mmCIF file of C-alpha atoms and ligand atoms in Angstrom:
data_model
loop_
_atom_site.group_PDB
_atom_site.id
_atom_site.type_symbol
_atom_site.label_atom_id
_atom_site.label_comp_id
_atom_site.label_asym_id
_atom_site.label_seq_id
_atom_site.Cartn_x
_atom_site.Cartn_y
_atom_site.Cartn_z
ATOM 1 C CA UNK A 1 -6.221 100.581 142.701
ATOM 2 C CA UNK A 2 -3.886 97.869 141.408
ATOM 3 C CA UNK A 3 -1.828 100.555 139.662
ATOM 4 C CA UNK A 4 -1.636 102.656 142.775
ATOM 5 C CA UNK A 5 -0.471 99.644 144.772
ATOM 6 C CA UNK A 6 2.105 98.803 142.083
ATOM 7 C CA UNK A 7 3.380 102.376 142.205
ATOM 8 C CA UNK A 8 3.733 102.291 145.985
ATOM 9 C CA UNK A 9 5.692 99.053 145.824
ATOM 10 C CA UNK A 10 7.933 100.401 143.061
ATOM 11 C CA UNK A 11 8.705 103.505 145.152
ATOM 12 C CA UNK A 12 9.359 101.407 148.240
ATOM 13 C CA UNK A 13 11.978 99.192 146.593
ATOM 14 C CA UNK A 14 13.634 101.869 144.456
ATOM 15 C CA UNK A 15 16.284 102.776 147.108
ATOM 16 C CA UNK A 16 17.277 99.113 147.258
ATOM 17 C CA UNK A 17 17.903 98.714 143.529
ATOM 18 C CA UNK A 18 21.473 98.748 142.280
ATOM 19 C CA UNK A 19 21.644 101.105 139.322
ATOM 20 C CA UNK A 20 23.093 99.145 136.374
ATOM 21 C CA UNK A 21 26.626 100.254 135.632
ATOM 22 C CA UNK A 22 27.139 101.872 139.031
ATOM 23 C CA UNK A 23 30.205 101.205 141.100
ATOM 24 C CA UNK A 24 28.962 99.738 144.368
ATOM 25 C CA UNK A 25 30.799 99.780 147.638
ATOM 26 C CA UNK A 26 28.537 98.025 150.091
ATOM 27 C CA UNK A 27 29.763 99.726 153.272
ATOM 28 C CA UNK A 28 29.456 103.160 151.692
ATOM 29 C CA UNK A 29 26.259 102.748 149.702
ATOM 30 C CA UNK A 30 23.932 100.493 151.682
ATOM 31 C CA UNK A 31 23.003 100.555 155.363
ATOM 32 C CA UNK A 32 22.100 97.132 156.845
ATOM 33 C CA UNK A 33 19.955 98.892 159.457
ATOM 34 C CA UNK A 34 17.857 101.014 157.061
ATOM 35 C CA UNK A 35 14.123 100.548 157.671
ATOM 36 C CA UNK A 36 12.454 103.277 155.615
ATOM 37 C CA UNK A 37 11.096 104.937 158.740
ATOM 38 C CA UNK A 38 8.890 101.925 159.514
ATOM 39 C CA UNK A 39 8.239 100.412 162.911
ATOM 40 C CA UNK A 40 8.279 96.721 163.655
ATOM 41 C CA UNK A 41 4.637 96.822 164.676
ATOM 42 C CA UNK A 42 3.622 98.096 161.213
ATOM 43 C CA UNK A 43 5.696 95.311 159.730
ATOM 44 C CA UNK A 44 3.413 92.352 160.435
ATOM 45 C CA UNK A 45 0.449 93.874 158.614
ATOM 46 C CA UNK A 46 2.587 94.912 155.645
ATOM 47 C CA UNK A 47 4.079 91.460 155.333
ATOM 48 C CA UNK A 48 0.614 89.876 155.546
ATOM 49 C CA UNK A 49 -0.661 91.981 152.676
ATOM 50 C CA UNK A 50 2.520 91.317 150.688
ATOM 51 C CA UNK A 51 2.143 87.583 151.199
ATOM 52 C CA UNK A 52 -1.480 87.547 150.038
ATOM 53 C CA UNK A 53 -0.569 89.660 147.027
ATOM 54 C CA UNK A 54 2.095 87.109 146.108
ATOM 55 C CA UNK A 55 -0.384 84.258 146.475
ATOM 56 C CA UNK A 56 -2.820 85.941 144.108
ATOM 57 C CA UNK A 57 -0.193 86.700 141.478
ATOM 58 C CA UNK A 58 1.397 83.292 141.706
ATOM 59 C CA UNK A 59 -1.958 81.672 140.936
ATOM 60 C CA UNK A 60 -2.298 83.850 137.853
ATOM 61 C CA UNK A 61 1.291 83.141 136.815
ATOM 62 C CA UNK A 62 0.573 79.410 136.958
ATOM 63 C CA UNK A 63 -2.733 79.749 135.106
ATOM 64 C CA UNK A 64 -1.215 81.807 132.310
ATOM 65 C CA UNK A 65 1.709 79.395 131.944
ATOM 66 C CA UNK A 66 3.784 81.792 129.852
ATOM 67 C CA UNK A 67 6.336 83.297 132.229
ATOM 68 C CA UNK A 68 8.507 81.769 134.924
ATOM 69 C CA UNK A 69 10.276 83.595 137.743
ATOM 70 C CA UNK A 70 13.673 82.827 139.222
ATOM 71 C CA UNK A 71 14.380 84.406 142.603
ATOM 72 C CA UNK A 72 18.055 84.302 143.599
ATOM 73 C CA UNK A 73 18.856 84.863 147.262
ATOM 74 C CA UNK A 74 22.380 85.616 148.301
ATOM 75 C CA UNK A 75 23.757 86.541 151.718
ATOM 76 C CA UNK A 76 26.611 86.022 154.075
ATOM 77 C CA UNK A 77 26.118 83.265 156.713
ATOM 78 C CA UNK A 78 23.248 84.074 159.104
ATOM 79 C CA UNK A 79 21.965 86.671 156.646
ATOM 80 C CA UNK A 80 18.438 85.274 156.903
ATOM 81 C CA UNK A 81 17.899 83.427 153.626
ATOM 82 C CA UNK A 82 15.991 80.501 155.134
ATOM 83 C CA UNK A 83 13.674 82.653 157.227
ATOM 84 C CA UNK A 84 13.002 84.970 154.302
ATOM 85 C CA UNK A 85 11.943 82.057 152.116
ATOM 86 C CA UNK A 86 9.767 80.600 154.886
ATOM 87 C CA UNK A 87 7.929 83.850 155.560
ATOM 88 C CA UNK A 88 7.708 85.385 152.127
ATOM 89 C CA UNK A 89 6.439 82.232 150.453
ATOM 90 C CA UNK A 90 4.151 81.230 153.337
ATOM 91 C CA UNK A 91 0.971 82.039 151.437
ATOM 92 C CA UNK A 92 1.714 80.576 148.037
ATOM 93 C CA UNK A 93 0.624 77.240 146.676
ATOM 94 C CA UNK A 94 3.550 74.813 147.132
ATOM 95 C CA UNK A 95 2.754 73.285 143.735
ATOM 96 C CA UNK A 96 3.864 76.470 142.023
ATOM 97 C CA UNK A 97 7.143 76.980 143.858
ATOM 98 C CA UNK A 98 10.398 75.089 143.777
ATOM 99 C CA UNK A 99 13.205 75.856 146.222
ATOM 100 C CA UNK A 100 16.769 74.706 145.524
ATOM 101 C CA UNK A 101 19.677 75.104 147.923
ATOM 102 C CA UNK A 102 23.183 75.016 146.571
ATOM 103 C CA UNK A 103 26.008 73.573 148.650
ATOM 104 C CA UNK A 104 29.597 72.640 147.876
ATOM 105 C CA UNK A 105 29.341 71.049 144.406
ATOM 106 C CA UNK A 106 29.349 67.271 144.066
ATOM 107 C CA UNK A 107 31.816 65.308 141.943
ATOM 108 C CA UNK A 108 29.186 65.001 139.226
ATOM 109 C CA UNK A 109 28.525 68.740 139.286
ATOM 110 C CA UNK A 110 32.246 69.529 139.111
ATOM 111 C CA UNK A 111 32.419 67.404 135.989
ATOM 112 C CA UNK A 112 30.268 69.937 134.114
ATOM 113 C CA UNK A 113 30.459 73.613 133.206
ATOM 114 C CA UNK A 114 29.849 75.827 136.227
ATOM 115 C CA UNK A 115 26.307 76.892 135.292
ATOM 116 C CA UNK A 116 25.103 73.344 134.666
ATOM 117 C CA UNK A 117 23.741 72.572 138.120
ATOM 118 C CA UNK A 118 21.846 75.887 138.260
ATOM 119 C CA UNK A 119 20.365 75.432 134.784
ATOM 120 C CA UNK A 120 18.906 72.105 135.924
ATOM 121 C CA UNK A 121 16.904 73.827 138.640
ATOM 122 C CA UNK A 122 15.426 76.662 136.589
ATOM 123 C CA UNK A 123 11.673 77.271 136.818
ATOM 124 C CA UNK A 124 9.246 75.957 134.244
ATOM 125 C CA UNK A 125 6.706 78.376 132.772
ATOM 126 C CA UNK A 126 4.128 79.220 135.398
ATOM 127 C CA UNK A 127 6.541 78.440 138.239
ATOM 128 C CA UNK A 128 8.514 80.436 140.753
ATOM 129 C CA UNK A 129 11.910 78.888 141.465
ATOM 130 C CA UNK A 130 13.885 80.071 144.455
ATOM 131 C CA UNK A 131 17.620 79.654 144.616
ATOM 132 C CA UNK A 132 18.863 79.576 148.214
ATOM 133 C CA UNK A 133 22.392 80.543 147.159
ATOM 134 C CA UNK A 134 22.735 80.575 143.415
ATOM 135 C CA UNK A 135 25.075 80.747 140.447
ATOM 136 C CA UNK A 136 26.487 83.842 142.145
ATOM 137 C CA UNK A 137 28.416 81.554 144.525
ATOM 138 C CA UNK A 138 30.618 81.003 141.468
ATOM 139 C CA UNK A 139 31.919 84.570 141.814
ATOM 140 C CA UNK A 140 31.682 84.737 145.628
ATOM 141 C CA UNK A 141 32.862 81.750 147.647
ATOM 142 C CA UNK A 142 34.829 80.499 144.630
ATOM 143 C CA UNK A 143 36.509 83.883 144.301
ATOM 144 C CA UNK A 144 37.304 84.175 148.008
ATOM 145 C CA UNK A 145 38.625 80.585 148.061
ATOM 146 C CA UNK A 146 40.304 79.962 144.696
ATOM 147 C CA UNK A 147 40.948 76.302 145.627
ATOM 148 C CA UNK A 148 37.285 75.779 144.679
ATOM 149 C CA UNK A 149 38.188 76.988 141.206
ATOM 150 C CA UNK A 150 41.007 74.457 140.998
ATOM 151 C CA UNK A 151 38.493 71.684 141.757
ATOM 152 C CA UNK A 152 36.405 72.789 138.792
ATOM 153 C CA UNK A 153 38.990 71.238 136.447
ATOM 154 C CA UNK A 154 38.916 74.083 133.941
ATOM 155 C CA UNK A 155 41.356 74.066 131.033
ATOM 156 C CA UNK A 156 44.457 76.118 131.758
ATOM 157 C CA UNK A 157 43.536 79.135 129.641
ATOM 158 C CA UNK A 158 40.011 79.321 131.113
ATOM 159 C CA UNK A 159 41.134 80.085 134.661
ATOM 160 C CA UNK A 160 43.480 83.013 134.258
ATOM 161 C CA UNK A 161 43.090 86.283 136.161
ATOM 162 C CA UNK A 162 40.273 87.413 133.845
ATOM 163 C CA UNK A 163 38.077 84.520 134.967
ATOM 164 C CA UNK A 164 35.864 86.675 137.234
ATOM 165 C CA UNK A 165 35.174 89.335 134.613
ATOM 166 C CA UNK A 166 34.413 86.571 132.168
ATOM 167 C CA UNK A 167 32.001 84.929 134.597
ATOM 168 C CA UNK A 168 30.202 88.226 135.204
ATOM 169 C CA UNK A 169 29.757 88.577 131.452
ATOM 170 C CA UNK A 170 28.615 85.002 131.024
ATOM 171 C CA UNK A 171 26.126 85.288 133.875
ATOM 172 C CA UNK A 172 24.731 88.547 132.485
ATOM 173 C CA UNK A 173 24.267 86.979 129.063
ATOM 174 C CA UNK A 174 22.689 83.855 130.529
ATOM 175 C CA UNK A 175 20.190 85.951 132.476
ATOM 176 C CA UNK A 176 19.504 88.035 129.378
ATOM 177 C CA UNK A 177 18.750 84.886 127.419
ATOM 178 C CA UNK A 178 16.413 83.635 130.148
ATOM 179 C CA UNK A 179 14.612 86.984 130.351
ATOM 180 C CA UNK A 180 14.175 87.152 126.572
ATOM 181 C CA UNK A 181 12.568 83.739 126.691
ATOM 182 C CA UNK A 182 10.024 84.550 129.380
ATOM 183 C CA UNK A 183 11.950 83.792 132.564
ATOM 184 C CA UNK A 184 12.387 86.817 134.804
ATOM 185 C CA UNK A 185 15.412 86.789 137.068
ATOM 186 C CA UNK A 186 15.010 88.524 140.440
ATOM 187 C CA UNK A 187 18.090 88.985 142.576
ATOM 188 C CA UNK A 188 18.115 89.808 146.265
ATOM 189 C CA UNK A 189 21.212 90.342 148.345
ATOM 190 C CA UNK A 190 20.516 90.311 152.087
ATOM 191 C CA UNK A 191 22.907 92.858 153.501
ATOM 192 C CA UNK A 192 23.893 91.969 157.075
ATOM 193 C CA UNK A 193 26.286 93.900 159.301
ATOM 194 C CA UNK A 194 29.265 92.219 160.887
ATOM 195 C CA UNK A 195 27.953 93.019 164.338
ATOM 196 C CA UNK A 196 24.526 91.505 163.661
ATOM 197 C CA UNK A 197 26.203 88.366 162.291
ATOM 198 C CA UNK A 198 28.115 88.076 165.564
ATOM 199 C CA UNK A 199 24.875 88.370 167.548
ATOM 200 C CA UNK A 200 23.133 85.730 165.407
ATOM 201 C CA UNK A 201 26.060 83.318 165.670
ATOM 202 C CA UNK A 202 25.872 83.660 169.462
ATOM 203 C CA UNK A 203 22.174 82.770 169.336
ATOM 204 C CA UNK A 204 22.934 79.735 167.226
ATOM 205 C CA UNK A 205 25.423 78.590 169.838
ATOM 206 C CA UNK A 206 23.146 79.280 172.799
ATOM 207 C CA UNK A 207 19.919 77.789 171.515
ATOM 208 C CA UNK A 208 20.059 73.993 171.192
ATOM 209 C CA UNK A 209 17.446 74.058 168.435
ATOM 210 C CA UNK A 210 19.701 76.369 166.426
ATOM 211 C CA UNK A 211 22.970 74.485 166.968
ATOM 212 C CA UNK A 212 22.590 72.532 163.720
ATOM 213 C CA UNK A 213 22.767 75.787 161.803
ATOM 214 C CA UNK A 214 26.180 76.625 163.143
ATOM 215 C CA UNK A 215 29.526 75.206 162.113
ATOM 216 C CA UNK A 216 33.124 76.063 162.851
ATOM 217 C CA UNK A 217 33.449 76.818 159.134
ATOM 218 C CA UNK A 218 31.087 79.774 159.657
ATOM 219 C CA UNK A 219 33.615 81.404 161.981
ATOM 220 C CA UNK A 220 36.437 80.762 159.521
ATOM 221 C CA UNK A 221 34.369 82.465 156.814
ATOM 222 C CA UNK A 222 33.654 85.366 159.163
ATOM 223 C CA UNK A 223 37.407 85.913 159.419
ATOM 224 C CA UNK A 224 37.306 86.624 155.683
ATOM 225 C CA UNK A 225 34.613 89.292 156.142
ATOM 226 C CA UNK A 226 36.384 92.013 154.164
ATOM 227 C CA UNK A 227 37.146 89.669 151.266
ATOM 228 C CA UNK A 228 33.491 88.730 151.066
ATOM 229 C CA UNK A 229 32.388 92.363 151.200
ATOM 230 C CA UNK A 230 34.743 93.099 148.299
ATOM 231 C CA UNK A 231 33.438 90.128 146.325
ATOM 232 C CA UNK A 232 29.830 91.217 147.001
ATOM 233 C CA UNK A 233 30.588 94.775 145.913
ATOM 234 C CA UNK A 234 32.290 93.617 142.709
ATOM 235 C CA UNK A 235 29.413 91.242 141.934
ATOM 236 C CA UNK A 236 26.760 93.932 142.507
ATOM 237 C CA UNK A 237 28.677 96.395 140.333
ATOM 238 C CA UNK A 238 29.184 93.989 137.445
ATOM 239 C CA UNK A 239 25.927 92.040 137.366
ATOM 240 C CA UNK A 240 23.152 94.508 138.118
ATOM 241 C CA UNK A 241 21.607 94.837 134.674
ATOM 242 C CA UNK A 242 18.561 96.467 133.169
ATOM 243 C CA UNK A 243 16.995 93.060 132.624
ATOM 244 C CA UNK A 244 17.979 91.629 136.015
ATOM 245 C CA UNK A 245 18.911 94.289 138.576
ATOM 246 C CA UNK A 246 20.143 93.485 142.057
ATOM 247 C CA UNK A 247 18.229 94.613 145.119
ATOM 248 C CA UNK A 248 20.257 95.117 148.279
ATOM 249 C CA UNK A 249 17.899 94.380 151.164
ATOM 250 C CA UNK A 250 18.878 95.682 154.607
ATOM 251 C CA UNK A 251 19.028 92.507 156.689
ATOM 252 C CA UNK A 252 19.824 93.500 160.269
ATOM 253 C CA UNK A 253 16.110 93.562 161.049
ATOM 254 C CA UNK A 254 14.531 90.328 159.955
ATOM 255 C CA UNK A 255 11.010 91.754 159.809
ATOM 256 C CA UNK A 256 12.129 94.526 157.466
ATOM 257 C CA UNK A 257 14.163 92.195 155.250
ATOM 258 C CA UNK A 258 11.064 90.041 154.770
ATOM 259 C CA UNK A 259 8.865 92.973 153.789
ATOM 260 C CA UNK A 260 11.464 94.157 151.291
ATOM 261 C CA UNK A 261 11.922 90.715 149.793
ATOM 262 C CA UNK A 262 8.173 90.231 149.394
ATOM 263 C CA UNK A 263 7.957 93.671 147.783
ATOM 264 C CA UNK A 264 10.744 92.951 145.293
ATOM 265 C CA UNK A 265 9.110 89.704 144.228
ATOM 266 C CA UNK A 266 5.660 91.293 144.096
ATOM 267 C CA UNK A 267 7.047 94.077 141.921
ATOM 268 C CA UNK A 268 8.272 91.527 139.384
ATOM 269 C CA UNK A 269 4.982 89.658 139.340
ATOM 270 C CA UNK A 270 2.966 92.859 138.959
ATOM 271 C CA UNK A 271 5.224 93.833 136.110
ATOM 272 C CA UNK A 272 4.503 90.531 134.370
ATOM 273 C CA UNK A 273 0.814 91.067 135.194
ATOM 274 C CA UNK A 274 -0.202 87.491 134.372
ATOM 275 C CA UNK A 275 -3.811 86.951 133.318
ATOM 276 C CA UNK A 276 -6.149 83.994 133.639
ATOM 277 C CA UNK A 277 -6.535 82.533 130.164
ATOM 278 C CA UNK A 278 -9.797 83.387 128.419
ATOM 279 C CA UNK A 279 -11.163 80.190 126.884
ATOM 280 C CA UNK A 280 -13.077 82.051 124.167
ATOM 281 C CA UNK A 281 -16.743 82.344 123.194
ATOM 282 C CA UNK A 282 -17.149 78.981 121.566
ATOM 283 C CA UNK A 283 -15.624 77.029 124.421
ATOM 284 C CA UNK A 284 -17.788 78.983 126.848
ATOM 285 C CA UNK A 285 -20.944 78.092 124.868
ATOM 286 C CA UNK A 286 -19.952 74.427 125.080
ATOM 287 C CA UNK A 287 -19.468 74.809 128.814
ATOM 288 C CA UNK A 288 -23.005 76.130 129.152
ATOM 289 C CA UNK A 289 -24.409 73.153 127.233
ATOM 290 C CA UNK A 290 -22.536 70.794 129.551
ATOM 291 C CA UNK A 291 -23.844 72.767 132.501
ATOM 292 C CA UNK A 292 -27.462 72.141 131.469
ATOM 293 C CA UNK A 293 -26.756 68.439 131.008
ATOM 294 C CA UNK A 294 -25.256 68.205 134.490
ATOM 295 C CA UNK A 295 -28.247 69.998 135.999
ATOM 296 C CA UNK A 296 -30.592 67.571 134.278
ATOM 297 C CA UNK A 297 -28.759 64.689 135.980
ATOM 298 C CA UNK A 298 -29.745 65.881 139.469
ATOM 299 C CA UNK A 299 -31.273 62.945 141.423
ATOM 300 C CA UNK A 300 -34.804 63.297 142.794
ATOM 301 C CA UNK A 301 -34.851 65.711 145.712
ATOM 302 C CA UNK A 302 -31.440 67.258 144.968
ATOM 303 C CA UNK A 303 -31.023 70.829 143.804
ATOM 304 C CA UNK A 304 -30.140 71.232 140.148
ATOM 305 C CA UNK A 305 -27.057 73.179 141.221
ATOM 306 C CA UNK A 306 -26.205 72.713 144.927
ATOM 307 C CA UNK A 307 -23.693 75.566 144.811
ATOM 308 C CA UNK A 308 -25.937 78.137 143.162
ATOM 309 C CA UNK A 309 -27.007 79.801 146.443
ATOM 310 C CA UNK A 310 -23.554 80.082 147.916
ATOM 311 C CA UNK A 311 -22.242 81.495 144.629
ATOM 312 C CA UNK A 312 -24.909 84.170 144.673
ATOM 313 C CA UNK A 313 -24.096 85.122 148.259
ATOM 314 C CA UNK A 314 -20.377 85.033 147.486
ATOM 315 C CA UNK A 315 -19.680 82.290 150.024
ATOM 316 C CA UNK A 316 -18.424 78.764 149.592
ATOM 317 C CA UNK A 317 -20.397 76.393 151.801
ATOM 318 C CA UNK A 318 -19.307 73.033 150.512
ATOM 319 C CA UNK A 319 -16.026 71.453 149.585
HETATM 320 P P1 AMP B 401 24.707 76.316 153.880
HETATM 321 O O1 AMP B 401 23.970 77.169 152.906
HETATM 322 O O2 AMP B 401 24.936 76.967 155.198
HETATM 323 O O3 AMP B 401 24.119 74.954 154.007
HETATM 324 O O4 AMP B 401 26.184 76.088 153.315
HETATM 325 C C1 AMP B 401 26.433 75.728 152.005
HETATM 326 C C2 AMP B 401 27.916 75.884 151.767
HETATM 327 O O5 AMP B 401 28.183 75.556 150.418
HETATM 328 C C3 AMP B 401 28.402 77.309 151.981
HETATM 329 O O6 AMP B 401 29.530 77.305 152.791
HETATM 330 C C4 AMP B 401 28.733 77.774 150.579
HETATM 331 O O7 AMP B 401 29.788 78.676 150.560
HETATM 332 C C5 AMP B 401 29.086 76.485 149.887
HETATM 333 N N1 AMP B 401 28.928 76.587 148.437
HETATM 334 C C6 AMP B 401 27.811 76.920 147.757
HETATM 335 N N2 AMP B 401 28.054 76.959 146.426
HETATM 336 C C7 AMP B 401 29.365 76.660 146.272
HETATM 337 C C8 AMP B 401 30.216 76.552 145.133
HETATM 338 N N3 AMP B 401 29.783 76.745 143.910
HETATM 339 N N4 AMP B 401 31.511 76.215 145.355
HETATM 340 C C9 AMP B 401 31.961 76.015 146.606
HETATM 341 N N5 AMP B 401 31.204 76.097 147.708
HETATM 342 C C10 AMP B 401 29.920 76.413 147.552
HETATM 343 MG MG1 MG B 402 25.523 77.764 156.885
#
């Protein structure tokens, strides 16, 4: 049953995976409106089951305390990163998840190597960390606006024309190192069309409760649409690896983007297949001794084990 489910999820996300070594051109290779033949009304149920699957696996991940998961979310403005995080993680225990958003780097951050601020937010074992924007901004916004690179105060020979290829290599190696040490890196690119971005910007302008999400800078960035598409394509081509492949999630339909994102994360967790630790026979024997002592402490009139009935019937009545 679990295997069958894992197989279905693997098949579902396969068309979204960027084959390592392939030469991606976003506009040619990925359709922002793709929806795998699904209808929006099937979507809610699928997302619900995805969310509960994630909750179950996250609990096991935390209990096992061996692996950590880093989910990187990248997208153009209005691509749906915030909503994806809100919906996909809605069922998981907040204690096991850490979300970090990356903005324009601070003076302190600029005083370090470019991966420093991301390394500080990595997950611990047992945790899922979500990067809302990630180290990939270092080859996206920084590439589109090289004045950001100037602010990084690199030595002269470290910011020549080969800087982007070098960064791709460094990022790949960093992710390889993390993976080898038990930290899986999951990368989702929310692929939005230019027309859908226009529509979402208009909503942000029209709805007072969405105004805060909109800035004039967003329109300036939109004017650089083609440059961003090129930077995305180059990033996907160079940094989709066997150990940390990219998934390009069609983002024009929010409901579908959320299902895909949940599926990609679930796939990773099922692959890890974390197990509750087994305490061993001796520890279990000690637990049973303690159990008898606790039962003997029952005050007059109280049941030896007040939960025994509800456990037998599979229900939890108290607590
Ligand atoms: P938002 O996610 O809408 O709050 O915006 C965050 C802003 O920070 C975006 O405009 C990003 O392009 C920008 N940003 C994120 N990382 C970097 C970086 N490493 N260098 C320069 N700008 C960045
Ligand atoms: Mg923004």
